PDB file of C-alpha atoms in Angstrom:
ATOM      1  CA  GLN A 509     -28.860  48.359  28.659  1.00 84.00           C
ATOM      2  CA  VAL A 510     -26.343  48.183  31.480  1.00 88.00           C
ATOM      3  CA  GLN A 511     -25.310  51.314  33.326  1.00 91.00           C
ATOM      4  CA  LEU A 512     -22.855  51.728  36.165  1.00 94.00           C
ATOM      5  CA  VAL A 513     -23.681  54.580  38.505  1.00 93.00           C
ATOM      6  CA  GLU A 514     -20.918  55.732  40.807  1.00 95.00           C
ATOM      7  CA  SER A 515     -21.301  57.886  43.887  1.00 95.00           C
ATOM      8  CA  GLY A 516     -19.396  58.987  46.958  1.00 96.00           C
ATOM      9  CA  GLY A 517     -16.584  61.044  45.473  1.00 95.00           C
ATOM     10  CA  GLY A 518     -15.737  64.507  46.682  1.00 97.00           C
ATOM     11  CA  LEU A 519     -13.231  66.695  48.462  1.00 98.00           C
ATOM     12  CA  VAL A 520     -11.595  65.526  51.672  1.00 98.00           C
ATOM     13  CA  GLN A 521      -8.590  66.543  53.737  1.00 98.00           C
ATOM     14  CA  ALA A 522      -5.544  64.341  53.966  1.00 98.00           C
ATOM     15  CA  GLY A 523      -6.074  61.616  56.530  1.00 98.00           C
ATOM     16  CA  GLY A 524      -9.800  61.555  55.932  1.00 98.00           C
ATOM     17  CA  SER A 525     -12.069  58.868  54.514  1.00 98.00           C
ATOM     18  CA  LEU A 526     -14.493  58.422  51.657  1.00 98.00           C
ATOM     19  CA  ARG A 527     -16.671  55.538  50.530  1.00 98.00           C
ATOM     20  CA  LEU A 528     -17.359  55.025  46.858  1.00 98.00           C
ATOM     21  CA  SER A 529     -20.299  53.011  45.575  1.00 98.00           C
ATOM     22  CA  CYS A 530     -21.020  51.646  42.125  1.00 97.00           C
ATOM     23  CA  ALA A 531     -24.396  50.176  41.319  1.00 95.00           C
ATOM     24  CA  ALA A 532     -25.001  48.328  38.090  1.00 92.00           C
ATOM     25  CA  SER A 533     -28.447  48.570  36.569  1.00 88.00           C
ATOM     26  CA  GLY A 534     -29.667  46.189  33.906  1.00 84.00           C
ATOM     27  CA  SER A 535     -28.896  42.539  33.428  1.00 83.00           C
ATOM     28  CA  ILE A 536     -25.280  41.391  33.436  1.00 82.00           C
ATOM     29  CA  PHE A 537     -24.588  37.763  32.640  1.00 81.00           C
ATOM     30  CA  SER A 538     -22.016  36.036  34.788  1.00 87.00           C
ATOM     31  CA  ILE A 539     -19.893  38.674  36.479  1.00 87.00           C
ATOM     32  CA  ASN A 540     -16.315  37.533  37.014  1.00 92.00           C
ATOM     33  CA  ALA A 541     -14.952  40.543  38.832  1.00 95.00           C
ATOM     34  CA  MET A 542     -15.828  44.030  39.993  1.00 96.00           C
ATOM     35  CA  GLY A 543     -13.264  46.678  40.674  1.00 97.00           C
ATOM     36  CA  TRP A 544     -12.060  50.232  40.816  1.00 98.00           C
ATOM     37  CA  TYR A 545      -9.456  51.994  38.709  1.00 98.00           C
ATOM     38  CA  ARG A 546      -8.238  55.556  38.897  1.00 98.00           C
ATOM     39  CA  GLN A 547      -6.622  58.071  36.619  1.00 98.00           C
ATOM     40  CA  ALA A 548      -4.799  61.178  37.760  1.00 97.00           C
ATOM     41  CA  PRO A 549      -4.020  64.042  35.385  1.00 92.00           C
ATOM     42  CA  GLU A 550      -1.320  63.123  32.850  1.00 94.00           C
ATOM     43  CA  LYS A 551      -1.048  59.611  34.255  1.00 96.00           C
ATOM     44  CA  GLN A 552      -2.235  56.253  33.004  1.00 97.00           C
ATOM     45  CA  ARG A 553      -5.272  54.565  34.439  1.00 97.00           C
ATOM     46  CA  GLU A 554      -4.243  52.184  37.214  1.00 98.00           C
ATOM     47  CA  LEU A 555      -5.847  49.416  39.205  1.00 98.00           C
ATOM     48  CA  VAL A 556      -6.985  50.378  42.683  1.00 98.00           C
ATOM     49  CA  ALA A 557      -8.744  47.210  43.775  1.00 98.00           C
ATOM     50  CA  VAL A 558     -10.627  44.238  42.378  1.00 98.00           C
ATOM     51  CA  ILE A 559     -12.871  41.624  43.941  1.00 97.00           C
ATOM     52  CA  ARG A 560     -13.637  38.401  42.094  1.00 95.00           C
ATOM     53  CA  SER A 561     -16.766  36.301  42.148  1.00 90.00           C
ATOM     54  CA  GLY A 562     -15.224  33.950  44.686  1.00 90.00           C
ATOM     55  CA  GLY A 563     -14.401  36.814  47.011  1.00 92.00           C
ATOM     56  CA  SER A 564     -10.662  37.072  46.470  1.00 96.00           C
ATOM     57  CA  THR A 565      -9.248  40.571  46.251  1.00 98.00           C
ATOM     58  CA  ASN A 566      -6.241  42.394  44.858  1.00 98.00           C
ATOM     59  CA  TYR A 567      -5.074  45.905  45.601  1.00 98.00           C
ATOM     60  CA  GLY A 568      -2.684  48.320  44.003  1.00 98.00           C
ATOM     61  CA  ASP A 569       0.507  48.633  46.016  1.00 97.00           C
ATOM     62  CA  SER A 570      -0.112  52.279  46.845  1.00 97.00           C
ATOM     63  CA  VAL A 571      -3.463  51.610  48.533  1.00 98.00           C
ATOM     64  CA  LYS A 572      -2.801  48.368  50.382  1.00 98.00           C
ATOM     65  CA  GLY A 573      -3.728  48.623  54.031  1.00 97.00           C
ATOM     66  CA  ARG A 574      -5.746  51.809  53.480  1.00 98.00           C
ATOM     67  CA  PHE A 575      -8.508  50.849  51.023  1.00 98.00           C
ATOM     68  CA  THR A 576     -11.004  48.015  51.254  1.00 98.00           C
ATOM     69  CA  ILE A 577     -13.157  46.709  48.425  1.00 98.00           C
ATOM     70  CA  SER A 578     -16.409  44.854  48.999  1.00 97.00           C
ATOM     71  CA  ARG A 579     -19.435  43.843  46.984  1.00 95.00           C
ATOM     72  CA  ASP A 580     -23.111  43.050  47.334  1.00 92.00           C
ATOM     73  CA  ASN A 581     -23.856  40.402  44.732  1.00 87.00           C
ATOM     74  CA  ALA A 582     -27.601  40.632  45.178  1.00 88.00           C
ATOM     75  CA  LYS A 583     -27.505  44.323  44.315  1.00 89.00           C
ATOM     76  CA  ASN A 584     -24.687  44.162  41.722  1.00 89.00           C
ATOM     77  CA  THR A 585     -22.974  46.839  43.751  1.00 94.00           C
ATOM     78  CA  VAL A 586     -19.315  47.295  44.585  1.00 96.00           C
ATOM     79  CA  TYR A 587     -17.913  49.554  47.283  1.00 98.00           C
ATOM     80  CA  LEU A 588     -14.533  51.078  47.983  1.00 98.00           C
ATOM     81  CA  GLN A 589     -13.811  52.242  51.499  1.00 98.00           C
ATOM     82  CA  MET A 590     -10.881  54.633  51.395  1.00 98.00           C
ATOM     83  CA  ASN A 591      -9.148  55.540  54.659  1.00 98.00           C
ATOM     84  CA  SER A 592      -6.045  57.560  55.476  1.00 98.00           C
ATOM     85  CA  LEU A 593      -6.375  59.386  52.190  1.00 98.00           C
ATOM     86  CA  LYS A 594      -3.346  61.149  50.774  1.00 98.00           C
ATOM     87  CA  PRO A 595      -3.059  63.982  48.235  1.00 97.00           C
ATOM     88  CA  GLU A 596      -1.593  61.478  45.779  1.00 97.00           C
ATOM     89  CA  ASP A 597      -4.905  59.606  45.862  1.00 98.00           C
ATOM     90  CA  THR A 598      -6.454  62.514  43.973  1.00 98.00           C
ATOM     91  CA  ALA A 599      -7.867  61.160  40.714  1.00 98.00           C
ATOM     92  CA  VAL A 600     -10.987  60.225  38.834  1.00 98.00           C
ATOM     93  CA  TYR A 601     -12.111  56.837  40.084  1.00 98.00           C
ATOM     94  CA  TYR A 602     -13.801  54.460  37.643  1.00 98.00           C
ATOM     95  CA  CYS A 603     -15.926  51.456  38.436  1.00 97.00           C
ATOM     96  CA  ASN A 604     -15.300  48.367  36.302  1.00 97.00           C
ATOM     97  CA  ILE A 605     -17.223  45.129  35.847  1.00 95.00           C
ATOM     98  CA  GLN A 606     -15.750  42.194  33.983  1.00 94.00           C
ATOM     99  CA  ALA A 607     -18.351  39.745  32.774  1.00 92.00           C
ATOM    100  CA  VAL A 608     -18.045  36.673  30.618  1.00 90.00           C
ATOM    101  CA  PHE A 609     -18.819  38.396  27.314  1.00 86.00           C
ATOM    102  CA  ARG A 610     -17.830  42.001  27.891  1.00 92.00           C
ATOM    103  CA  GLU A 611     -16.511  44.685  30.191  1.00 95.00           C
ATOM    104  CA  TYR A 612     -18.351  47.688  31.594  1.00 95.00           C
ATOM    105  CA  TRP A 613     -17.100  51.052  32.851  1.00 96.00           C
ATOM    106  CA  GLY A 614     -18.690  53.759  34.929  1.00 96.00           C
ATOM    107  CA  GLN A 615     -18.500  57.427  34.059  1.00 95.00           C
ATOM    108  CA  GLY A 616     -16.028  58.188  36.834  1.00 96.00           C
ATOM    109  CA  THR A 617     -16.218  60.105  40.081  1.00 97.00           C
ATOM    110  CA  GLN A 618     -13.711  62.725  41.190  1.00 98.00           C
ATOM    111  CA  VAL A 619     -11.842  62.266  44.440  1.00 98.00           C
ATOM    112  CA  THR A 620      -9.755  65.206  45.596  1.00 98.00           C
ATOM    113  CA  VAL A 621      -7.566  65.043  48.695  1.00 98.00           C
ATOM    114  CA  SER A 622      -6.241  68.333  50.001  1.00 97.00           C
ATOM    115  CA  SER A 623      -3.040  68.584  51.995  1.00 94.00           C
TER     116      SER A 623
END
């Protein structure tokens, strides 16, 4: 049984930094991409960043230049370094893994940025 365990969320002041981690336990066959999504209250879930098996990345427009996604393939772990955080970054952040046969989601971790 695959589980995604997220960590690193919390409360930070505007301009600060946080690093999120997501570790996948269990066996996942052929991961295509690992990424982060977020959902703020009364808003739709949106892409934050994704990193593909070949190493290419994509970022949501609102986080470009401030967030960096990385992964450790040996550990099936994906990271999100978040710098220059803004109050509008406040949301629940979800880890996502896209594999050949299915998709996995973490339980979410709260990130709150105070002004």
